[in-house]
Amino acid sequence: MTFHSEVVGSLLRPPYLVEARKQFESGSMSAADFKAVEDRAVNEAIALQEAAGIDVITDGEMRRYAFYGHLIDALAGFDKYGGWAIPFRDETGEELVLKRPVVVEKLQWKRSMCAEEWVYLRSRKAHAAKVTMISAQQAAAYYDPEKSKSAYSTRDAYLADIVDFSRREVEELIRLGCTYVQIDAPQYAALLDPQMREGYRQRGSDPDQIIDACIEMDNAIIDGHPGITFGIHICRGNNQSKFYASGDYEPISRIFTQTHFSRFLLEYDDARSGGFEPLRHVPGDRFVVLGLVTTKKPRLETAEELRERIKEATQYIPLERLALSPQCGFASTMEGNRITPEDQRRKLELVASVAREVWG
């Protein structure tokens, strides 16, 4: 089946779930009670997306503390908040800092990253669903030359383990009946942002060589699984309605031709994403999911605006190979973006209704 509407991954966490996680982490709530709260939140996330009419749904990433939580919680060896801090900002210049994880011991498998999420979702969904994982390149950010060197002497040695564990996870998901896996790769934004590319060069790294290495890792994780849909999501950062990068897709456009993903979920909600011209590189057998509806701001786009932008994109890629989604998750971290559940619901309904209108 061809899907023309989907979400990127996360949905706003209900306040009762945020509170329950605090209680669980402080030891004042049992694991069994916490799981019941998570289940309730996932049930509500599924119901919300299905009521909106979305073609492909997720569990809202309700069981994760952040979009990368599945990796950090499933593998032993990370210091959860000990990594380098990355600044996010918005158009007004307001900043916040996200404390990242850092690898401090050789990684060991504790449990599957996404099996619980998928099996629960599989048993409750009415139609198509997917699971999200982070890219090896995103995980590369959790290596620190000083803090990580006793575990891995080089970043490459660490990434070799990340690729192996990620591939093992993909194989487990497929065994459990999952047919659509999405890889989240926001770190590619650092390789399209002109200032950040220059920063790489000044530090002695060639951004184009990094892109090639990342493509190689992505392909190593997803290759050899015929009949399974693999998507990649690229955005410019998303944390409490803030971002960290700007620029169009042209500097990284060989991702379209050299990776083996069949769906590209691309942020396109404002001028920071550039134009649709780089889509001319997308091969004829791939889909592009246009992330035209912002998850960062409450303003609801109009159906007419979305139709107009979809029409613009068809100058570079045929309509039948396009789809529609929000530009990113609604809550890449537990705190969520600065919009309300009502804003979120209306945006999901808009995505689904415009997709039905445009593609039938």
mmCIF file of C-alpha atoms in Angstrom:
data_model
loop_
_atom_site.group_PDB
_atom_site.id
_atom_site.type_symbol
_atom_site.label_atom_id
_atom_site.label_comp_id
_atom_site.label_asym_id
_atom_site.label_seq_id
_atom_site.Cartn_x
_atom_site.Cartn_y
_atom_site.Cartn_z
ATOM 1 C CA MET A 1 0.000 0.000 0.000
ATOM 2 C CA THR A 2 1.106 3.588 -0.626
ATOM 3 C CA PHE A 3 1.065 5.839 2.445
ATOM 4 C CA HIS A 4 0.456 9.546 2.005
ATOM 5 C CA SER A 5 0.230 10.722 5.628
ATOM 6 C CA GLU A 6 2.309 9.854 8.665
ATOM 7 C CA VAL A 7 3.786 11.259 11.848
ATOM 8 C CA VAL A 8 7.534 11.529 12.402
ATOM 9 C CA GLY A 9 7.577 9.849 15.819
ATOM 10 C CA SER A 10 6.983 11.528 19.146
ATOM 11 C CA LEU A 11 3.798 13.051 20.520
ATOM 12 C CA LEU A 12 3.365 15.335 23.534
ATOM 13 C CA ARG A 13 3.690 13.394 26.792
ATOM 14 C CA PRO A 14 0.597 13.720 28.998
ATOM 15 C CA PRO A 15 1.396 15.370 32.376
ATOM 16 C CA TYR A 16 0.403 12.188 34.244
ATOM 17 C CA LEU A 17 3.105 10.254 32.351
ATOM 18 C CA VAL A 18 5.793 12.872 33.071
ATOM 19 C CA GLU A 19 4.863 12.741 36.782
ATOM 20 C CA ALA A 20 4.814 8.931 36.831
ATOM 21 C CA ARG A 21 8.290 8.779 35.262
ATOM 22 C CA LYS A 22 9.618 11.065 38.015
ATOM 23 C CA GLN A 23 8.052 8.821 40.664
ATOM 24 C CA PHE A 24 9.404 5.667 39.018
ATOM 25 C CA GLU A 25 12.920 7.103 38.706
ATOM 26 C CA SER A 26 12.886 8.214 42.370
ATOM 27 C CA GLY A 27 11.817 4.723 43.449
ATOM 28 C CA SER A 28 8.356 5.722 44.712
ATOM 29 C CA MET A 29 6.457 3.888 41.925
ATOM 30 C CA SER A 30 6.816 0.216 41.063
ATOM 31 C CA ALA A 31 7.806 -1.007 37.603
ATOM 32 C CA ALA A 32 4.398 -2.679 37.209
ATOM 33 C CA ASP A 33 2.509 0.504 38.065
ATOM 34 C CA PHE A 34 4.726 2.574 35.752
ATOM 35 C CA LYS A 35 4.135 0.165 32.855
ATOM 36 C CA ALA A 36 0.369 0.538 33.333
ATOM 37 C CA VAL A 37 0.759 4.332 33.057
ATOM 38 C CA GLU A 38 2.913 3.992 29.918
ATOM 39 C CA ASP A 39 0.344 1.631 28.381
ATOM 40 C CA ARG A 40 -2.422 4.162 28.983
ATOM 41 C CA ALA A 41 -0.370 6.921 27.317
ATOM 42 C CA VAL A 42 0.385 4.711 24.295
ATOM 43 C CA ASN A 43 -3.303 3.742 23.979
ATOM 44 C CA GLU A 44 -4.230 7.436 23.907
ATOM 45 C CA ALA A 45 -1.476 8.197 21.339
ATOM 46 C CA ILE A 46 -2.741 5.445 19.026
ATOM 47 C CA ALA A 47 -6.352 6.609 19.402
ATOM 48 C CA LEU A 48 -5.371 10.222 18.654
ATOM 49 C CA GLN A 49 -3.580 9.348 15.408
ATOM 50 C CA GLU A 50 -6.234 6.911 14.214
ATOM 51 C CA ALA A 51 -9.044 9.367 14.948
ATOM 52 C CA ALA A 52 -7.142 12.031 12.982
ATOM 53 C CA GLY A 53 -6.938 9.645 10.002
ATOM 54 C CA ILE A 54 -3.142 9.291 9.784
ATOM 55 C CA ASP A 55 -2.012 6.428 7.460
ATOM 56 C CA VAL A 56 1.092 5.328 9.417
ATOM 57 C CA ILE A 57 1.228 5.697 13.182
ATOM 58 C CA THR A 58 3.762 5.288 16.000
ATOM 59 C CA ASP A 59 3.378 4.725 19.741
ATOM 60 C CA GLY A 60 4.236 8.405 20.225
ATOM 61 C CA GLU A 61 7.580 7.369 21.765
ATOM 62 C CA MET A 62 5.758 7.445 25.105
ATOM 63 C CA ARG A 63 8.151 4.913 26.656
ATOM 64 C CA ARG A 64 11.242 7.068 25.959
ATOM 65 C CA TYR A 65 12.653 9.994 27.955
ATOM 66 C CA ALA A 66 13.923 11.418 24.628
ATOM 67 C CA PHE A 67 13.876 10.320 20.991
ATOM 68 C CA TYR A 68 17.196 8.516 21.570
ATOM 69 C CA GLY A 69 16.070 6.929 24.859
ATOM 70 C CA HIS A 70 15.593 3.476 23.316
ATOM 71 C CA LEU A 71 19.355 3.267 22.678
ATOM 72 C CA ILE A 72 20.532 4.714 26.003
ATOM 73 C CA ASP A 73 18.186 2.618 28.152
ATOM 74 C CA ALA A 74 18.739 -0.667 26.281
ATOM 75 C CA LEU A 75 22.553 -0.681 26.186
ATOM 76 C CA ALA A 76 24.753 -0.576 29.295
ATOM 77 C CA GLY A 77 27.719 1.787 29.035
ATOM 78 C CA PHE A 78 26.225 5.300 28.752
ATOM 79 C CA ASP A 79 26.289 8.111 31.297
ATOM 80 C CA LYS A 80 22.791 9.439 30.633
ATOM 81 C CA TYR A 81 23.432 13.158 31.185
ATOM 82 C CA GLY A 82 27.236 13.355 31.235
ATOM 83 C CA GLY A 83 27.856 14.290 27.596
ATOM 84 C CA TRP A 84 28.634 17.596 25.952
ATOM 85 C CA ALA A 85 25.861 20.150 25.899
ATOM 86 C CA ILE A 86 24.335 21.335 22.635
ATOM 87 C CA PRO A 87 22.680 24.769 22.429
ATOM 88 C CA PHE A 88 19.233 25.058 20.824
ATOM 89 C CA ARG A 89 17.726 28.416 19.921
ATOM 90 C CA ASP A 90 14.649 30.009 18.390
ATOM 91 C CA GLU A 91 14.068 33.030 16.142
ATOM 92 C CA THR A 92 14.061 35.412 19.131
ATOM 93 C CA GLY A 93 17.549 34.259 20.140
ATOM 94 C CA GLU A 94 16.355 32.502 23.295
ATOM 95 C CA GLU A 95 18.601 29.514 24.022
ATOM 96 C CA LEU A 96 18.482 26.326 26.040
ATOM 97 C CA VAL A 97 21.075 23.638 26.481
ATOM 98 C CA LEU A 98 20.440 19.904 26.128
ATOM 99 C CA LYS A 99 22.726 17.625 28.140
ATOM 100 C CA ARG A 100 23.496 14.621 25.985
ATOM 101 C CA PRO A 101 24.483 11.095 26.978
ATOM 102 C CA VAL A 102 28.110 9.986 26.685
ATOM 103 C CA VAL A 103 29.569 6.490 26.335
ATOM 104 C CA VAL A 104 31.874 5.706 29.286
ATOM 105 C CA GLU A 105 32.086 1.897 29.253
ATOM 106 C CA LYS A 106 32.166 -0.706 26.483
ATOM 107 C CA LEU A 107 28.567 -1.158 25.331
ATOM 108 C CA GLN A 108 26.664 -4.241 26.417
ATOM 109 C CA TRP A 109 23.219 -5.403 25.341
ATOM 110 C CA LYS A 110 20.728 -5.256 28.242
ATOM 111 C CA ARG A 111 17.523 -5.695 26.265
ATOM 112 C CA SER A 112 15.928 -4.985 22.895
ATOM 113 C CA MET A 113 15.652 -1.286 22.168
ATOM 114 C CA CYS A 114 12.210 -1.262 20.550
ATOM 115 C CA ALA A 115 10.620 -4.728 20.850
ATOM 116 C CA GLU A 116 8.340 -3.737 23.722
ATOM 117 C CA GLU A 117 7.206 -0.629 21.855
ATOM 118 C CA TRP A 118 6.526 -2.554 18.655
ATOM 119 C CA VAL A 119 4.803 -5.613 20.145
ATOM 120 C CA TYR A 120 2.433 -3.457 22.194
ATOM 121 C CA LEU A 121 1.697 -1.200 19.202
ATOM 122 C CA ARG A 122 1.240 -4.215 16.909
ATOM 123 C CA SER A 123 -1.416 -5.666 19.198
ATOM 124 C CA ARG A 124 -3.478 -2.468 19.327
ATOM 125 C CA LYS A 125 -3.180 -0.699 15.993
ATOM 126 C CA ALA A 126 -5.970 -0.819 13.415
ATOM 127 C CA HIS A 127 -3.673 -0.252 10.423
ATOM 128 C CA ALA A 128 -0.076 0.519 9.396
ATOM 129 C CA ALA A 129 2.522 1.433 12.001
ATOM 130 C CA LYS A 130 6.261 1.966 12.274
ATOM 131 C CA VAL A 131 9.084 2.028 14.798
ATOM 132 C CA THR A 132 11.698 4.788 15.054
ATOM 133 C CA MET A 133 15.411 4.333 15.826
ATOM 134 C CA ILE A 134 18.302 6.787 15.779
ATOM 135 C CA SER A 135 21.062 6.698 13.174
ATOM 136 C CA ALA A 136 24.614 5.657 13.971
ATOM 137 C CA GLN A 137 25.600 9.207 13.132
ATOM 138 C CA GLN A 138 23.302 10.557 15.838
ATOM 139 C CA ALA A 139 24.860 8.086 18.285
ATOM 140 C CA ALA A 140 28.311 9.371 17.209
ATOM 141 C CA ALA A 141 27.485 12.532 19.162
ATOM 142 C CA TYR A 142 27.594 10.473 22.367
ATOM 143 C CA TYR A 143 31.339 9.823 22.032
ATOM 144 C CA ASP A 144 33.718 12.180 23.838
ATOM 145 C CA PRO A 145 37.464 11.840 23.137
ATOM 146 C CA GLU A 146 38.269 12.314 26.830
ATOM 147 C CA LYS A 147 35.351 10.714 28.676
ATOM 148 C CA SER A 148 34.949 7.773 26.278
ATOM 149 C CA LYS A 149 38.566 6.801 25.598
ATOM 150 C CA SER A 150 38.803 4.214 28.396
ATOM 151 C CA ALA A 151 35.832 2.380 26.795
ATOM 152 C CA TYR A 152 36.751 2.932 23.123
ATOM 153 C CA SER A 153 40.085 4.302 21.975
ATOM 154 C CA THR A 154 38.454 5.743 18.829
ATOM 155 C CA ARG A 155 35.026 6.945 17.770
ATOM 156 C CA ASP A 156 35.115 4.432 14.911
ATOM 157 C CA ALA A 157 35.483 1.506 17.326
ATOM 158 C CA TYR A 158 32.451 2.750 19.259
ATOM 159 C CA LEU A 159 30.450 3.248 16.053
ATOM 160 C CA ALA A 160 31.245 -0.280 14.888
ATOM 161 C CA ASP A 161 29.434 -1.540 18.004
ATOM 162 C CA ILE A 162 26.537 0.902 17.432
ATOM 163 C CA VAL A 163 26.100 -0.397 13.870
ATOM 164 C CA ASP A 164 26.160 -4.023 15.061
ATOM 165 C CA PHE A 165 23.625 -3.421 17.851
ATOM 166 C CA SER A 166 21.368 -1.368 15.533
ATOM 167 C CA ARG A 167 21.414 -4.048 12.856
ATOM 168 C CA ARG A 168 20.602 -6.682 15.486
ATOM 169 C CA GLU A 169 17.646 -4.522 16.574
ATOM 170 C CA VAL A 170 16.349 -4.168 12.999
ATOM 171 C CA GLU A 171 16.493 -7.955 12.594
ATOM 172 C CA GLU A 172 14.581 -8.467 15.850
ATOM 173 C CA LEU A 173 11.878 -5.977 14.826
ATOM 174 C CA ILE A 174 11.448 -7.725 11.478
ATOM 175 C CA ARG A 175 11.202 -11.093 13.264
ATOM 176 C CA LEU A 176 8.401 -9.572 15.364
ATOM 177 C CA GLY A 177 6.441 -8.530 12.265
ATOM 178 C CA CYS A 178 7.500 -4.907 11.843
ATOM 179 C CA THR A 179 7.568 -3.886 8.173
ATOM 180 C CA TYR A 180 8.483 -0.167 8.473
ATOM 181 C CA VAL A 181 11.518 1.126 10.368
ATOM 182 C CA GLN A 182 12.380 4.819 10.403
ATOM 183 C CA ILE A 183 15.909 6.026 11.182
ATOM 184 C CA ASP A 184 16.087 9.486 12.777
ATOM 185 C CA ALA A 185 19.195 11.354 11.636
ATOM 186 C CA PRO A 186 19.090 14.991 12.785
ATOM 187 C CA GLN A 187 22.900 15.101 12.890
ATOM 188 C CA TYR A 188 22.884 15.398 9.075
ATOM 189 C CA ALA A 189 21.679 18.958 9.683
ATOM 190 C CA ALA A 190 25.121 19.830 11.017
ATOM 191 C CA LEU A 191 26.491 18.752 7.637
ATOM 192 C CA LEU A 192 24.164 20.980 5.613
ATOM 193 C CA ASP A 193 24.455 24.117 7.787
ATOM 194 C CA PRO A 194 27.112 26.375 6.134
ATOM 195 C CA GLN A 195 28.487 27.643 9.475
ATOM 196 C CA MET A 196 28.681 24.154 10.951
ATOM 197 C CA ARG A 197 30.352 22.777 7.830
ATOM 198 C CA GLU A 198 32.994 25.486 8.192
ATOM 199 C CA GLY A 199 33.377 24.546 11.869
ATOM 200 C CA TYR A 200 34.117 20.945 10.849
ATOM 201 C CA ARG A 201 36.758 22.149 8.383
ATOM 202 C CA GLN A 202 38.434 24.352 10.999
ATOM 203 C CA ARG A 203 38.606 21.358 13.353
ATOM 204 C CA GLY A 204 40.354 19.346 10.619
ATOM 205 C CA SER A 205 37.367 17.280 9.410
ATOM 206 C CA ASP A 206 36.018 17.203 5.866
ATOM 207 C CA PRO A 207 32.192 17.401 6.125
ATOM 208 C CA ASP A 208 31.801 15.562 2.808
ATOM 209 C CA GLN A 209 33.891 12.654 4.026
ATOM 210 C CA ILE A 210 31.734 12.536 7.161
ATOM 211 C CA ILE A 211 28.599 12.363 4.978
ATOM 212 C CA ASP A 212 30.077 9.414 3.058
ATOM 213 C CA ALA A 213 30.945 7.593 6.301
ATOM 214 C CA CYS A 214 27.423 8.189 7.634
ATOM 215 C CA ILE A 215 25.822 6.872 4.451
ATOM 216 C CA GLU A 216 27.975 3.751 4.736
ATOM 217 C CA MET A 217 26.822 3.188 8.348
ATOM 218 C CA ASP A 218 23.154 3.788 7.508
ATOM 219 C CA ASN A 219 23.318 1.261 4.686
ATOM 220 C CA ALA A 220 25.116 -1.268 6.885
ATOM 221 C CA ILE A 221 22.220 -1.110 9.369
ATOM 222 C CA ILE A 222 19.346 -1.465 6.877
ATOM 223 C CA ASP A 223 20.738 -3.551 3.995
ATOM 224 C CA GLY A 224 19.624 -7.079 3.203
ATOM 225 C CA HIS A 225 15.965 -6.900 4.232
ATOM 226 C CA PRO A 226 13.818 -7.132 1.087
ATOM 227 C CA GLY A 227 10.171 -6.213 1.512
ATOM 228 C CA ILE A 228 10.819 -3.957 4.525
ATOM 229 C CA THR A 229 10.262 -0.204 4.232
ATOM 230 C CA PHE A 230 13.111 1.903 5.615
ATOM 231 C CA GLY A 231 12.678 5.652 6.010
ATOM 232 C CA ILE A 232 15.125 8.309 7.135
ATOM 233 C CA HIS A 233 14.049 11.491 8.897
ATOM 234 C CA ILE A 234 16.248 14.587 8.632
ATOM 235 C CA CYS A 235 15.549 17.812 10.536
ATOM 236 C CA ARG A 236 17.544 20.721 11.923
ATOM 237 C CA GLY A 237 17.055 19.991 15.591
ATOM 238 C CA ASN A 238 13.884 19.972 17.648
ATOM 239 C CA ASN A 239 13.881 20.601 21.388
ATOM 240 C CA GLN A 240 11.145 22.530 23.205
ATOM 241 C CA SER A 241 10.338 24.429 19.976
ATOM 242 C CA LYS A 242 13.986 25.276 19.321
ATOM 243 C CA PHE A 243 16.483 24.239 16.600
ATOM 244 C CA TYR A 244 20.255 24.128 16.111
ATOM 245 C CA ALA A 245 20.890 24.323 12.338
ATOM 246 C CA SER A 246 19.774 26.004 9.106
ATOM 247 C CA GLY A 247 20.332 25.420 5.403
ATOM 248 C CA ASP A 248 18.935 23.579 2.383
ATOM 249 C CA TYR A 249 19.488 19.893 1.522
ATOM 250 C CA GLU A 250 21.852 20.435 -1.420
ATOM 251 C CA PRO A 251 25.135 19.880 0.520
ATOM 252 C CA ILE A 252 23.886 16.465 1.677
ATOM 253 C CA SER A 253 21.840 15.587 -1.412
ATOM 254 C CA ARG A 254 23.834 12.455 -2.152
ATOM 255 C CA ILE A 255 21.964 10.910 0.761
ATOM 256 C CA PHE A 256 19.102 10.647 -1.751
ATOM 257 C CA THR A 257 21.162 8.751 -4.322
ATOM 258 C CA GLN A 258 23.587 6.729 -2.206
ATOM 259 C CA THR A 259 21.580 5.551 0.807
ATOM 260 C CA HIS A 260 19.180 2.638 0.396
ATOM 261 C CA PHE A 261 16.184 4.221 2.151
ATOM 262 C CA SER A 262 12.892 4.101 0.292
ATOM 263 C CA ARG A 263 11.319 7.069 2.138
ATOM 264 C CA PHE A 264 12.881 10.435 2.980
ATOM 265 C CA LEU A 265 10.996 12.337 5.706
ATOM 266 C CA LEU A 266 12.198 15.913 5.311
ATOM 267 C CA GLU A 267 11.644 19.014 7.401
ATOM 268 C CA TYR A 268 10.123 21.749 5.244
ATOM 269 C CA ASP A 269 8.071 23.911 7.605
ATOM 270 C CA ASP A 270 9.918 27.216 7.191
ATOM 271 C CA ALA A 271 12.623 29.110 5.298
ATOM 272 C CA ARG A 272 15.403 27.444 7.340
ATOM 273 C CA SER A 273 14.855 24.300 5.267
ATOM 274 C CA GLY A 274 15.521 25.977 1.917
ATOM 275 C CA GLY A 275 13.663 25.173 -1.298
ATOM 276 C CA PHE A 276 12.531 21.968 -2.978
ATOM 277 C CA GLU A 277 15.250 22.049 -5.691
ATOM 278 C CA PRO A 278 17.421 19.349 -4.029
ATOM 279 C CA LEU A 279 14.529 16.901 -4.501
ATOM 280 C CA ARG A 280 15.527 16.650 -8.149
ATOM 281 C CA HIS A 281 18.246 14.226 -6.979
ATOM 282 C CA VAL A 282 15.762 11.714 -5.508
ATOM 283 C CA PRO A 283 15.753 8.491 -7.591
ATOM 284 C CA GLY A 284 12.555 7.470 -9.375
ATOM 285 C CA ASP A 285 11.725 4.585 -7.030
ATOM 286 C CA ARG A 286 11.806 6.568 -3.737
ATOM 287 C CA PHE A 287 9.206 8.560 -1.808
ATOM 288 C CA VAL A 288 9.564 11.981 -0.181
ATOM 289 C CA VAL A 289 7.438 12.825 2.840
ATOM 290 C CA LEU A 290 7.143 16.607 3.004
ATOM 291 C CA GLY A 291 7.232 17.845 6.608
ATOM 292 C CA LEU A 292 5.194 20.967 5.926
ATOM 293 C CA VAL A 293 3.256 21.272 9.190
ATOM 294 C CA THR A 294 5.335 22.711 12.022
ATOM 295 C CA THR A 295 5.409 21.038 15.428
ATOM 296 C CA LYS A 296 7.271 24.005 16.937
ATOM 297 C CA LYS A 297 4.537 26.668 16.905
ATOM 298 C CA PRO A 298 0.802 26.660 17.678
ATOM 299 C CA ARG A 299 -0.249 28.431 14.474
ATOM 300 C CA LEU A 300 -2.260 26.073 12.282
ATOM 301 C CA GLU A 301 -1.276 26.134 8.620
ATOM 302 C CA THR A 302 -4.134 26.383 6.135
ATOM 303 C CA ALA A 303 -5.040 23.548 3.785
ATOM 304 C CA GLU A 304 -4.503 25.953 0.897
ATOM 305 C CA GLU A 305 -0.922 26.721 2.004
ATOM 306 C CA LEU A 306 -0.120 23.022 2.176
ATOM 307 C CA ARG A 307 -1.666 22.261 -1.220
ATOM 308 C CA GLU A 308 0.312 25.128 -2.755
ATOM 309 C CA ARG A 309 3.614 23.887 -1.312
ATOM 310 C CA ILE A 310 2.935 20.302 -2.414
ATOM 311 C CA LYS A 311 2.284 21.667 -5.900
ATOM 312 C CA GLU A 312 5.636 23.549 -5.767
ATOM 313 C CA ALA A 313 7.432 20.318 -4.854
ATOM 314 C CA THR A 314 5.943 18.567 -7.911
ATOM 315 C CA GLN A 315 8.241 20.700 -10.103
ATOM 316 C CA TYR A 316 11.013 18.359 -8.898
ATOM 317 C CA ILE A 317 9.292 15.087 -8.013
ATOM 318 C CA PRO A 318 5.976 13.599 -9.216
ATOM 319 C CA LEU A 319 2.918 13.932 -6.987
ATOM 320 C CA GLU A 320 2.446 10.156 -6.687
ATOM 321 C CA ARG A 321 5.849 9.888 -4.969
ATOM 322 C CA LEU A 322 5.085 12.533 -2.363
ATOM 323 C CA ALA A 323 3.420 12.314 1.040
ATOM 324 C CA LEU A 324 2.734 14.674 3.941
ATOM 325 C CA SER A 325 3.712 14.783 7.612
ATOM 326 C CA PRO A 326 4.510 17.182 10.437
ATOM 327 C CA GLN A 327 8.084 18.517 10.150
ATOM 328 C CA CYS A 328 9.363 16.617 13.194
ATOM 329 C CA GLY A 329 8.137 14.988 16.381
ATOM 330 C CA PHE A 330 6.020 16.980 18.809
ATOM 331 C CA ALA A 331 8.185 16.002 21.781
ATOM 332 C CA SER A 332 11.734 14.960 20.957
ATOM 333 C CA THR A 333 12.312 15.185 24.715
ATOM 334 C CA MET A 334 9.915 14.602 27.638
ATOM 335 C CA GLU A 335 9.306 18.361 27.966
ATOM 336 C CA GLY A 336 7.745 18.586 24.505
ATOM 337 C CA ASN A 337 7.387 21.544 22.175
ATOM 338 C CA ARG A 338 5.605 24.696 23.226
ATOM 339 C CA ILE A 339 2.221 23.839 21.858
ATOM 340 C CA THR A 340 -0.897 22.357 23.462
ATOM 341 C CA PRO A 341 -2.428 18.890 22.986
ATOM 342 C CA GLU A 342 -5.269 20.651 21.161
ATOM 343 C CA ASP A 343 -2.784 22.285 18.730
ATOM 344 C CA GLN A 344 -1.234 18.853 18.170
ATOM 345 C CA ARG A 345 -4.608 17.231 17.469
ATOM 346 C CA ARG A 346 -5.579 19.918 14.937
ATOM 347 C CA LYS A 347 -2.237 19.619 13.153
ATOM 348 C CA LEU A 348 -2.563 15.825 12.855
ATOM 349 C CA GLU A 349 -6.103 16.194 11.499
ATOM 350 C CA LEU A 350 -4.855 18.771 8.983
ATOM 351 C CA VAL A 351 -2.082 16.447 7.739
ATOM 352 C CA ALA A 352 -4.577 13.595 7.263
ATOM 353 C CA SER A 353 -7.313 15.677 5.635
ATOM 354 C CA VAL A 354 -4.992 17.424 3.142
ATOM 355 C CA ALA A 355 -3.400 14.063 2.253
ATOM 356 C CA ARG A 356 -6.859 12.589 1.548
ATOM 357 C CA GLU A 357 -7.773 15.636 -0.507
ATOM 358 C CA VAL A 358 -4.574 15.622 -2.584
ATOM 359 C CA TRP A 359 -4.047 11.870 -3.061
ATOM 360 C CA GLY A 360 -7.531 10.482 -2.505
#
